[in-house]
Coordinates of C-alpha atoms and ligand atoms in Angstrom, one line a residue:
Chain T
M14 CA -63.9 49.7 42.9
S15 CA -65.9 51.4 40.2
E16 CA -69.1 49.9 38.7
V17 CA -67.2 48.6 35.6
K18 CA -66.3 45.0 36.4
S19 CA -62.8 44.5 35.1
T20 CA -61.8 41.3 33.3
V21 CA -58.7 39.3 33.9
F22 CA -57.2 37.1 31.3
L23 CA -54.7 34.3 30.8
C24 CA -53.3 33.4 27.4
L25 CA -51.7 29.9 27.1
Q26 CA -50.2 28.2 24.1
A27 CA -52.6 25.6 22.9
N28 CA -50.6 22.4 22.9
D29 CA -50.5 19.0 24.4
E30 CA -49.1 20.1 27.7
T31 CA -51.7 22.7 28.3
R32 CA -54.8 20.7 27.3
G33 CA -55.3 19.3 30.8
V34 CA -54.6 22.7 32.3
I35 CA -57.2 24.3 30.2
E36 CA -59.7 21.6 31.1
A37 CA -59.0 22.2 34.8
I38 CA -59.5 25.9 34.4
E39 CA -62.8 25.2 32.7
R40 CA -63.9 23.0 35.6
D41 CA -63.0 25.5 38.3
N42 CA -64.1 28.7 36.6
E43 CA -67.7 28.5 35.3
H44 CA -67.7 32.2 34.5
A45 CA -64.7 32.1 32.2
S46 CA -64.8 32.2 28.4
F47 CA -62.3 30.5 26.0
D48 CA -61.3 32.1 22.8
Y49 CA -59.2 29.9 20.6
Q50 CA -56.8 31.8 18.2
P51 CA -54.1 30.4 16.0
G52 CA -51.7 28.5 18.3
M53 CA -53.1 29.8 21.5
V54 CA -56.2 30.2 23.7
R55 CA -57.2 33.4 25.5
I56 CA -59.2 32.7 28.7
T57 CA -61.0 35.7 30.1
A58 CA -63.1 36.1 33.2
P59 CA -64.8 38.9 35.0
G60 CA -63.2 39.5 38.4
T61 CA -61.0 36.5 39.1
L62 CA -59.6 33.4 37.4
T63 CA -58.1 30.5 39.4
V64 CA -55.8 27.7 38.4
R65 CA -56.0 25.0 41.1
R66 CA -53.2 22.5 41.3
E67 CA -55.4 19.6 42.5
T68 CA -57.7 20.0 39.5
V69 CA -54.9 20.2 37.1
E70 CA -53.3 17.0 38.6
E71 CA -56.6 15.2 38.2
E72 CA -56.7 16.2 34.6
V73 CA -53.1 15.5 33.6
G74 CA -52.9 12.4 35.8
R75 CA -49.6 13.3 37.5
E76 CA -48.1 15.6 40.0
F77 CA -48.1 19.2 38.7
D78 CA -46.1 22.2 40.0
L79 CA -48.0 25.3 39.2
Q80 CA -44.8 27.0 38.2
E81 CA -44.7 24.7 35.1
L82 CA -47.3 27.1 33.8
H83 CA -44.4 29.5 33.0
I84 CA -43.4 27.3 30.1
N85 CA -46.6 27.8 28.2
M86 CA -47.9 31.1 29.5
I87 CA -48.2 33.8 26.8
S88 CA -49.7 36.7 28.7
L89 CA -52.0 37.6 31.5
S90 CA -53.7 40.6 33.2
G91 CA -54.7 41.3 36.8
H92 CA -52.7 40.9 40.0
V93 CA -51.1 37.6 40.5
D94 CA -51.3 35.6 43.7
E95 CA -49.5 32.3 43.6
D96 CA -48.8 29.7 46.2
D97 CA -48.3 25.9 46.0
D98 CA -52.0 25.2 45.6
A99 CA -53.4 27.9 43.3
L100 CA -52.6 30.7 41.0
V101 CA -55.2 33.4 41.2
L102 CA -55.6 36.4 38.9
S103 CA -57.8 39.2 40.1
W104 CA -58.3 42.9 40.1
D105 CA -59.8 42.9 43.6
R106 CA -57.3 43.1 46.4
Chain Z
M25 CA -20.9 24.9 47.2
D26 CA -23.9 22.7 46.7
I27 CA -27.2 23.6 48.3
A28 CA -28.3 20.7 50.5
V29 CA -31.5 19.1 49.3
T30 CA -33.9 18.5 52.2
K31 CA -36.3 15.6 52.0
K32 CA -39.3 17.7 52.9
K33 CA -40.0 20.3 50.2
L34 CA -40.4 23.8 51.5
G35 CA -43.5 25.8 50.5
L36 CA -43.3 28.3 47.7
K37 CA -43.3 31.3 50.0
E38 CA -40.6 30.0 52.3
R39 CA -38.5 28.9 49.4
Y40 CA -38.8 32.4 47.9
A41 CA -37.9 34.1 51.2
L42 CA -34.8 32.0 51.6
M43 CA -33.6 32.1 48.0
T44 CA -34.3 35.8 47.4
R45 CA -34.4 37.9 50.5
G46 CA -32.0 35.6 52.2
L47 CA -29.4 36.4 49.6
G48 CA -29.1 40.1 50.6
W49 CA -26.8 41.6 53.2
E50 CA -26.3 44.9 55.0
P51 CA -23.1 46.6 54.0
T52 CA -20.8 47.4 56.9
Y53 CA -17.9 49.5 55.6
Q54 CA -19.8 51.6 53.1
S55 CA -23.1 53.4 53.6
V56 CA -26.2 52.0 51.8
D57 CA -26.6 55.3 49.9
D58 CA -23.1 55.0 48.5
V59 CA -23.6 51.5 47.4
F60 CA -26.9 52.4 45.7
P61 CA -26.4 56.0 44.5
M62 CA -28.9 56.0 41.7
D63 CA -32.3 55.0 43.2
S64 CA -33.1 58.4 44.8
F65 CA -32.2 61.2 42.3
E66 CA -35.5 60.9 40.5
G67 CA -37.4 62.0 43.6
I68 CA -39.1 58.6 44.3
K69 CA -39.3 58.0 48.0
I70 CA -39.1 54.5 49.3
H71 CA -39.4 53.9 53.0
D72 CA -39.6 50.1 53.3
W73 CA -38.0 48.0 50.5
D74 CA -39.1 44.9 52.3
A75 CA -42.7 45.7 51.5
W76 CA -42.0 44.6 48.0
E77 CA -43.8 41.4 47.0
D78 CA -42.8 39.4 43.9
P79 CA -46.1 37.8 42.9
F80 CA -44.6 34.9 41.0
R81 CA -42.1 34.1 43.7
L82 CA -39.8 32.5 41.2
T83 CA -36.4 31.5 42.7
M84 CA -33.2 31.2 40.7
D85 CA -33.2 27.4 40.7
A86 CA -36.7 27.1 39.4
Y87 CA -35.9 29.9 36.9
W88 CA -33.0 27.9 35.4
K89 CA -35.1 24.8 35.2
Y90 CA -38.0 26.3 33.3
Q91 CA -35.9 28.5 31.0
A92 CA -33.9 25.5 30.0
E93 CA -37.1 23.6 29.2
K94 CA -38.3 26.6 27.0
E95 CA -35.0 26.6 25.1
R96 CA -35.1 22.8 24.5
K97 CA -38.6 23.2 23.0
L98 CA -37.6 26.2 20.9
Y99 CA -34.4 24.8 19.4
A100 CA -36.1 21.5 18.5
I101 CA -38.6 23.4 16.4
L102 CA -36.0 25.7 14.9
D103 CA -34.0 22.7 13.8
A104 CA -37.0 21.1 12.2
F105 CA -37.9 24.4 10.5
A106 CA -34.4 24.8 9.0
Q107 CA -34.1 21.1 8.1
G108 CA -37.6 21.0 6.4
N109 CA -37.2 24.3 4.4
G110 CA -39.7 25.9 6.7
H111 CA -39.5 29.2 4.9
L112 CA -41.3 27.6 1.9
T113 CA -44.4 26.8 3.9
L114 CA -45.4 30.4 4.3
S115 CA -48.7 31.6 3.1
D116 CA -47.2 34.2 0.8
A117 CA -43.7 35.8 0.2
R118 CA -45.0 39.1 1.4
Y119 CA -45.2 37.7 4.9
I120 CA -41.3 37.7 5.1
N121 CA -41.5 41.5 5.4
T122 CA -43.1 41.2 8.8
V123 CA -40.1 39.1 9.8
K124 CA -37.8 41.8 8.6
L125 CA -39.7 44.4 10.6
F126 CA -39.2 42.2 13.6
I127 CA -35.5 41.6 13.4
N128 CA -34.7 45.2 12.5
G129 CA -37.2 46.9 14.8
L130 CA -37.7 44.7 17.8
A131 CA -34.8 42.2 18.3
P132 CA -32.3 45.1 19.0
L133 CA -34.7 46.4 21.6
E134 CA -34.5 43.0 23.4
Y135 CA -30.8 43.5 23.7
M136 CA -31.2 47.1 24.9
S137 CA -33.7 45.8 27.5
H138 CA -31.1 43.2 28.6
R139 CA -28.6 46.0 29.2
G140 CA -31.2 48.2 30.9
F141 CA -32.3 45.5 33.4
A142 CA -28.7 44.5 34.1
H143 CA -28.1 48.1 35.0
I144 CA -31.1 48.7 37.3
G145 CA -30.7 45.2 38.8
R146 CA -27.6 46.7 40.2
Q147 CA -29.1 50.0 41.2
F148 CA -32.2 49.1 43.3
R149 CA -31.4 48.7 47.0
G150 CA -34.2 46.2 47.6
V151 CA -33.3 42.5 47.2
G152 CA -36.7 41.4 45.8
P153 CA -36.7 43.8 42.8
R154 CA -33.0 43.2 42.2
V155 CA -33.5 39.5 41.8
A156 CA -36.5 40.1 39.5
C157 CA -34.6 42.6 37.4
M158 CA -31.7 40.2 37.1
M159 CA -34.0 37.4 35.8
Q160 CA -35.5 39.9 33.4
S161 CA -32.1 40.9 32.2
L162 CA -31.3 37.2 31.4
D163 CA -34.6 36.8 29.7
E164 CA -34.1 39.7 27.4
M165 CA -30.6 38.4 26.4
R166 CA -32.3 35.1 25.6
H167 CA -35.0 36.9 23.5
A168 CA -32.4 38.8 21.5
Q169 CA -30.4 35.6 20.9
T170 CA -33.3 33.4 20.0
Q171 CA -34.8 35.9 17.6
V172 CA -31.4 36.4 15.8
H173 CA -31.0 32.6 15.6
A174 CA -34.6 32.0 14.4
I175 CA -34.5 34.7 11.8
S176 CA -31.1 33.8 10.6
N177 CA -33.0 31.0 8.8
Y178 CA -34.6 33.6 6.7
N179 CA -31.5 35.8 6.3
R180 CA -29.9 32.9 4.4
Y181 CA -32.5 33.3 1.6
Y182 CA -33.9 36.7 1.7
D183 CA -32.8 40.4 1.6
G184 CA -33.2 43.2 4.2
M185 CA -32.0 41.4 7.3
A186 CA -28.2 41.0 7.0
N187 CA -27.5 44.5 8.4
F188 CA -30.2 44.6 11.1
R189 CA -27.9 46.1 13.7
H190 CA -26.6 48.9 11.5
H191 CA -30.0 49.6 10.1
H192 CA -31.5 49.8 13.6
T193 CA -29.1 52.6 14.4
Y194 CA -29.3 54.5 11.1
L195 CA -32.4 53.9 9.0
P196 CA -34.9 56.7 9.7
Y197 CA -37.9 54.5 10.3
L198 CA -36.0 52.3 12.8
Q199 CA -35.2 55.3 14.9
V200 CA -38.7 55.2 16.1
P201 CA -38.3 52.0 18.2
R202 CA -34.6 52.8 18.9
S203 CA -35.3 56.3 20.3
F204 CA -38.0 54.8 22.6
F205 CA -35.5 52.5 24.3
E206 CA -32.7 55.1 24.4
D207 CA -35.1 57.5 26.0
A208 CA -36.0 54.9 28.7
A209 CA -32.4 53.7 29.2
S210 CA -31.1 57.2 29.8
G211 CA -33.7 57.8 32.5
G212 CA -33.2 56.8 36.1
P213 CA -33.9 53.3 37.3
F214 CA -37.5 54.0 38.3
E215 CA -38.4 55.7 35.1
F216 CA -36.7 52.9 33.1
I217 CA -38.8 50.2 34.8
T218 CA -42.0 52.2 34.5
A219 CA -41.3 52.8 30.8
I220 CA -40.4 49.2 30.0
G221 CA -42.5 47.3 32.6
F222 CA -45.6 49.3 31.9
A223 CA -45.5 50.8 28.4
F224 CA -43.3 48.2 26.7
E225 CA -44.3 45.0 28.5
Y226 CA -47.9 45.7 29.6
V227 CA -49.1 47.9 26.7
L228 CA -46.8 47.0 23.8
T229 CA -45.8 43.4 24.0
N230 CA -49.4 42.2 24.3
L231 CA -50.1 44.2 21.1
V232 CA -46.9 43.1 19.4
F233 CA -46.5 39.5 20.4
V234 CA -50.0 38.2 20.7
P235 CA -51.3 39.3 17.3
F236 CA -47.9 39.1 15.6
I237 CA -47.2 35.6 16.8
S238 CA -50.7 34.4 16.3
G239 CA -50.4 36.0 12.8
A240 CA -47.1 34.0 12.3
A241 CA -48.9 30.8 13.2
Y242 CA -51.7 31.7 10.8
N243 CA -49.2 32.4 8.0
G244 CA -47.3 29.2 8.3
D245 CA -44.3 30.6 10.1
M246 CA -43.4 28.0 12.7
G247 CA -40.1 29.6 13.5
A248 CA -41.5 33.0 14.4
M249 CA -44.4 31.5 16.2
T250 CA -42.1 29.5 18.4
F251 CA -39.6 32.1 19.3
G252 CA -42.5 34.5 19.8
F253 CA -44.4 32.3 22.2
S254 CA -41.2 31.4 23.9
A255 CA -40.2 35.0 24.5
Q256 CA -43.8 36.0 25.4
S257 CA -43.9 33.3 28.1
D258 CA -41.4 35.5 30.0
E259 CA -43.4 38.7 29.3
A260 CA -46.1 37.6 31.7
R261 CA -43.6 37.8 34.5
H262 CA -42.1 41.0 33.1
M263 CA -45.4 42.9 33.0
T264 CA -46.3 41.7 36.4
L265 CA -42.9 43.1 37.6
G266 CA -43.7 46.4 36.0
L267 CA -47.1 46.8 37.6
E268 CA -45.7 45.7 40.9
V269 CA -43.1 48.5 40.8
I270 CA -45.8 51.1 39.9
K271 CA -48.0 50.0 42.8
F272 CA -45.0 49.9 45.1
M273 CA -44.0 53.5 44.3
L274 CA -47.6 54.6 44.8
E275 CA -47.9 52.8 48.1
Q276 CA -44.6 54.0 49.5
D277 CA -45.2 57.7 49.6
P278 CA -48.0 60.1 48.3
D279 CA -45.2 62.4 46.9
N280 CA -44.5 59.7 44.3
L281 CA -47.9 60.1 42.7
P282 CA -47.2 63.2 40.4
I283 CA -43.9 61.6 39.3
V284 CA -45.5 58.3 38.4
Q285 CA -48.5 60.0 36.7
K286 CA -46.1 62.1 34.6
W287 CA -44.2 58.9 33.5
L288 CA -47.4 57.0 32.8
N289 CA -48.6 59.9 30.6
K290 CA -45.3 60.1 28.8
W291 CA -44.7 56.4 28.3
T292 CA -48.3 55.6 27.2
W293 CA -47.8 58.1 24.4
R294 CA -44.3 57.0 23.5
G295 CA -45.5 53.4 23.5
V296 CA -48.5 54.2 21.3
R297 CA -46.3 56.0 18.8
V298 CA -44.1 52.9 18.4
L299 CA -47.2 50.8 17.9
T300 CA -47.8 52.6 14.6
L301 CA -45.4 50.0 13.1
V302 CA -47.4 47.2 14.6
A303 CA -50.8 48.6 13.5
M304 CA -49.4 48.8 9.9
M305 CA -48.0 45.2 10.2
Q306 CA -51.4 43.9 11.3
D307 CA -53.6 45.6 8.8
Y308 CA -51.3 45.6 5.7
M309 CA -48.4 43.2 6.0
L310 CA -49.9 39.9 7.1
P311 CA -51.2 38.1 4.0
K312 CA -53.6 36.1 6.2
R313 CA -54.9 38.5 8.9
V314 CA -55.8 37.5 12.5
M315 CA -57.5 40.6 13.8
S316 CA -57.4 44.3 12.8
W317 CA -55.4 46.8 14.6
A318 CA -58.6 48.5 15.8
E319 CA -59.8 45.2 17.3
A320 CA -56.5 44.5 19.0
W321 CA -56.5 48.0 20.4
E322 CA -60.0 47.4 21.9
I323 CA -58.9 44.2 23.6
Y324 CA -55.4 45.0 24.7
F325 CA -55.7 48.7 25.4
E326 CA -59.3 49.7 26.1
E327 CA -60.1 46.5 28.1
N328 CA -56.8 45.6 29.5
C329 CA -55.3 49.0 30.3
G330 CA -58.7 50.3 31.2
A331 CA -58.8 47.6 34.0
L332 CA -55.3 48.7 35.1
F333 CA -56.1 52.4 35.3
R334 CA -59.4 51.7 37.2
D335 CA -57.3 49.7 39.6
L336 CA -54.7 52.5 40.0
A337 CA -57.4 55.0 40.6
R338 CA -57.3 54.2 44.3
Y339 CA -53.9 55.9 44.4
G340 CA -55.2 59.0 42.5
I341 CA -53.8 57.9 39.1
V342 CA -55.9 58.9 36.1
M343 CA -56.0 57.8 32.5
P344 CA -53.3 59.7 30.5
P345 CA -54.9 62.6 28.6
C346 CA -53.3 61.5 25.3
V347 CA -55.6 58.5 25.2
E348 CA -58.4 60.7 23.8
Q349 CA -56.2 61.5 20.8
V350 CA -55.2 57.9 20.4
R351 CA -58.8 56.9 20.2
K352 CA -59.4 59.4 17.5
E353 CA -56.4 58.2 15.5
R354 CA -57.3 54.5 16.0
D355 CA -59.0 54.2 12.6
H356 CA -56.4 56.2 10.7
L357 CA -53.1 54.9 12.1
S358 CA -52.3 51.9 10.1
H359 CA -53.5 53.5 6.8
M360 CA -51.4 56.6 7.3
A361 CA -48.3 54.5 8.2
W362 CA -48.6 52.2 5.2
C363 CA -49.1 55.2 2.8
Q364 CA -45.9 56.7 4.3
F365 CA -43.9 53.6 3.9
Y366 CA -45.2 53.1 0.4
Q367 CA -44.0 56.6 -0.6
A368 CA -40.7 56.3 1.2
R369 CA -39.9 52.8 0.0
G370 CA -36.5 53.8 -1.3
T371 CA -35.2 54.1 2.3
N372 CA -36.9 51.0 3.8
N373 CA -35.2 47.7 4.2
F374 CA -38.4 45.7 3.5
H375 CA -40.8 45.7 0.5
V376 CA -44.1 47.3 0.2
W377 CA -47.2 46.8 -2.1
L378 CA -50.6 48.3 -2.7
P379 CA -53.5 46.5 -1.1
S380 CA -55.4 44.3 -3.5
K381 CA -59.1 44.8 -4.2
E382 CA -59.8 42.0 -1.7
D383 CA -57.5 43.6 0.9
M384 CA -59.3 46.9 0.5
D385 CA -62.7 45.3 1.0
W386 CA -61.5 43.8 4.3
L387 CA -60.1 47.2 5.3
S388 CA -63.4 48.9 4.5
A389 CA -65.3 46.3 6.6
K390 CA -62.9 46.8 9.5
Y391 CA -62.7 50.6 9.2
P392 CA -66.2 51.7 7.9
E393 CA -65.7 55.2 9.2
T394 CA -62.4 56.0 7.5
F395 CA -61.1 53.6 4.9
D396 CA -63.4 54.3 1.9
Q397 CA -63.5 58.0 2.6
Y398 CA -59.8 58.8 3.1
Y399 CA -57.6 55.9 2.0
R400 CA -59.2 53.8 -0.7
P401 CA -59.1 56.6 -3.3
R402 CA -55.4 57.2 -2.6
F403 CA -54.5 53.5 -3.1
E404 CA -56.6 53.3 -6.2
Y405 CA -54.9 56.3 -7.6
W406 CA -51.5 54.9 -6.9
A407 CA -52.5 51.6 -8.4
K408 CA -53.4 53.4 -11.6
M409 CA -50.0 55.1 -11.6
E410 CA -48.3 51.8 -11.1
E411 CA -50.2 50.3 -14.0
E412 CA -49.2 53.2 -16.2
G413 CA -45.6 52.6 -15.4
T414 CA -45.1 55.8 -13.4
P415 CA -45.4 54.6 -9.8
F416 CA -45.5 57.5 -7.2
E417 CA -42.6 57.8 -4.9
A418 CA -41.7 60.6 -2.5
A419 CA -38.6 62.6 -3.7
T420 CA -37.5 63.9 -0.3
P421 CA -37.3 62.4 3.1
P422 CA -40.0 63.6 5.6
Q423 CA -39.5 65.8 8.6
Q424 CA -39.3 63.8 11.8
C425 CA -40.7 64.5 15.2
Q426 CA -37.9 65.5 17.6
V427 CA -39.2 63.1 20.3
C428 CA -40.9 60.0 18.9
Q429 CA -38.9 60.5 15.6
I430 CA -41.9 59.5 13.5
P431 CA -42.4 61.6 10.3
T432 CA -44.8 64.4 11.1
I433 CA -47.6 62.8 9.0
F434 CA -50.3 62.9 11.6
P435 CA -53.4 65.0 11.1
V436 CA -55.0 67.1 13.7
A437 CA -57.0 64.7 15.9
G438 CA -60.6 64.6 14.7
D439 CA -59.7 66.6 11.5
P440 CA -58.2 64.0 9.1
L441 CA -57.5 66.4 6.3
T442 CA -55.4 68.9 8.2
R443 CA -51.8 68.0 9.1
A444 CA -50.9 68.6 12.7
E445 CA -48.0 71.1 13.2
H446 CA -46.4 71.7 16.5
S447 CA -43.1 73.4 17.2
C448 CA -41.3 75.4 19.8
T449 CA -38.0 77.3 20.1
H450 CA -35.3 76.2 22.5
D451 CA -32.0 78.1 22.8
G452 CA -32.7 79.9 19.6
E453 CA -33.4 76.7 17.6
R454 CA -36.8 75.6 16.3
F455 CA -37.9 72.0 17.0
H456 CA -40.9 70.2 15.4
F457 CA -43.2 67.6 16.9
C458 CA -45.9 65.2 15.6
S459 CA -48.2 66.2 18.4
Q460 CA -48.9 68.3 21.5
W461 CA -47.9 65.2 23.6
C462 CA -44.4 64.9 22.1
Q463 CA -43.9 68.6 22.5
E464 CA -44.8 68.4 26.2
I465 CA -42.3 65.6 26.7
F466 CA -39.7 67.7 25.0
E467 CA -40.4 70.8 27.1
D468 CA -40.1 68.8 30.3
E469 CA -36.5 67.8 29.4
P470 CA -35.3 69.8 26.4
E471 CA -31.6 69.2 27.1
K472 CA -32.2 65.5 26.5
Y473 CA -34.2 65.7 23.3
V474 CA -32.2 68.3 21.5
Q475 CA -29.5 65.6 21.2
A476 CA -31.7 63.3 19.1
K477 CA -30.2 62.4 15.8
L478 CA -33.0 62.3 13.2
G479 CA -32.1 60.3 10.1
A480 CA -33.6 62.7 7.5
H481 CA -32.1 65.7 9.3
E482 CA -28.7 64.1 9.6
L483 CA -28.8 63.5 5.9
Y484 CA -29.3 67.1 5.2
K485 CA -26.6 68.0 7.6
G486 CA -24.2 65.9 5.6
N487 CA -23.6 63.4 8.4
L488 CA -24.6 60.2 6.4
F489 CA -22.0 60.2 3.7
G490 CA -19.5 57.9 5.4
D491 CA -16.0 58.2 3.9
A492 CA -17.2 59.8 0.6
D493 CA -15.8 63.2 -0.2
P494 CA -18.6 65.8 -0.6
T495 CA -16.2 68.2 -2.4
A496 CA -15.3 65.6 -5.1
E497 CA -16.3 66.5 -8.6
D498 CA -18.5 63.4 -9.2
F499 CA -20.0 63.4 -5.6
D500 CA -23.5 61.8 -5.6
P501 CA -25.1 62.5 -2.2
M502 CA -27.8 59.9 -2.5
A503 CA -25.4 57.1 -3.6
A504 CA -23.0 58.1 -0.7
A505 CA -25.9 58.0 1.8
M506 CA -27.1 54.6 0.5
A507 CA -23.6 53.2 0.8
F508 CA -23.2 54.5 4.3
L509 CA -26.6 53.1 5.3
K510 CA -25.7 49.8 3.8
L511 CA -28.9 49.8 1.9
T512 CA -28.9 47.9 -1.4
P513 CA -31.5 48.2 -4.2
E514 CA -32.5 44.6 -3.4
D515 CA -33.5 45.6 0.2
S516 CA -36.1 48.2 -0.8
G517 CA -38.8 49.0 -3.3
L518 CA -41.9 47.2 -4.4
H519 CA -42.5 43.6 -3.5
S520 CA -43.6 42.7 -7.0
D521 CA -40.2 43.8 -8.4
S522 CA -38.1 42.2 -5.7
R523 CA -35.6 39.3 -5.8
D524 CA -37.4 37.9 -2.7
A525 CA -40.7 37.5 -4.6
A526 CA -38.9 35.9 -7.6
N527 CA -36.9 33.5 -5.5
F528 CA -39.8 32.5 -3.3
D529 CA -41.8 31.5 -6.4
L530 CA -38.9 29.7 -7.9
W531 CA -38.0 27.7 -4.8
R532 CA -41.6 26.9 -4.0
G533 CA -42.1 25.7 -7.5
L534 CA -39.0 23.5 -7.2
A535 CA -40.2 22.2 -3.9
K536 CA -43.5 21.1 -5.4
A537 CA -42.3 19.5 -8.6
N538 CA -39.5 17.3 -9.9
E539 CA -37.0 18.8 -12.4
A540 CA -37.7 17.7 -15.9
Ligands
FE2_601 FE1 -38.2 40.6 25.8
FE2_602 FE1 -43.8 62.6 18.1

């Protein structure tokens, strides 16, 4: 990779369903920043961003299928790697 | 047949393998090449279709479940919007013109996209991309439908939307987005998915939906905000599909590199030209603005596409050369476009206005290098003409670029006071272009682009008169063209003179007070 560290991002609707998800992302990604725009939040992170199912479940207090994210996802960048436990966005492969 | 539900849930990867790859079969009485005749003529070489990975691993059953959920949410809000006179909660009646731009310019592209993906979902011989294209085809149909439904709540009250399909085909300014999609859909399946997946989804939709929809939210438009977010929730999957196809082509054979690079160059430029409309919408049409076009460009192109091109560099892909010019035009684009639409307001199906003093101060702050020097004096001059009762209006339609179909209003990059002129001769006929880049696209496939029907040119050729008889004594060419275009005086002109502005004020007044 070149010297410039590419950022990845995830835009989610800012609503009741995503509040816990956003909190979970905050807990698991210390390097991420959160930009609240009307109706949405844009989460950017240098390198990688991870959404972990376990952390989301702790935050929302119920079982959570990571594919539920599709309902409130607005946009993203980076390569996606998803399994049952985590959704990872990154430019490094 | 019902699919048996096992007690123990399968993992995502296993489920995906069974529900996607497991659905394909080897043909026995026809050759594979005969079943899929269209995925090789473009020259793209694929050796192993099974190497394809769908990153989201979405299976059809999960797809239906989540899409149904999106629809339930959307229609609940659309009902509330219609029942609660949502159109009167807008920040300002001028905002409605961005909705017009959307239904006329963008919603028909969603339908084109549906058709295109249905087509290539049939044409790829790999099962993984076929399933992904089928899902995208269904998504795009949903986008077209939900946008028409949502915006019909505006069409009941305001002008400029009732003939969106006809206008999309014939109004000169709408030929810009239309020609983009027709160009893509008449390419082969790999070019189509590169054009749409990369240029339309990855470059354009971020710049269209995110600022537009955030702008809708900011301007009190619940309906547009909701259908926008609902559609955009599918775009994350679409852009991932587009990028996956690009990587897949590049990984499969080194001979694919020059073809893919050519397409990226072409479609970056085609996409950016369509974005002219979005730039203008962001800087001039939103009464309450979210971010300037220049700021959106920095985030969604420089940062986001920059990251993509750095990533593709490992395959030998370089940033398209047109990007240099795009950077030079960044601080001019929206201003040039709004000036053009102001002058040509007689053939628009939305209303225009001159920026107020406050608007211009915002524009100077966002565009310190260009606005005060090149555009403020023009707007102030036109404002004076309006005050004096002699508003300026262009008397003739402009020349359009043979490829992107935008009027050839662009200056030489880096020299804002000289108009760029590019032309070439093909088969004894002269063709004009907005730029070197559109000319290069033309010269690569001239047989394709000579067929373009440019609105202004068709008018001069006499092809926009419908049933009117041009030899009749009292023949009025402009009236005949307007009737053919289904363009009424209420659809166009200045916002301040419009029926929309008067009605909005009247209805909002009624909504706030009791009748005496
Ligand atoms: Fe779409
Ligand atoms: Fe052009």
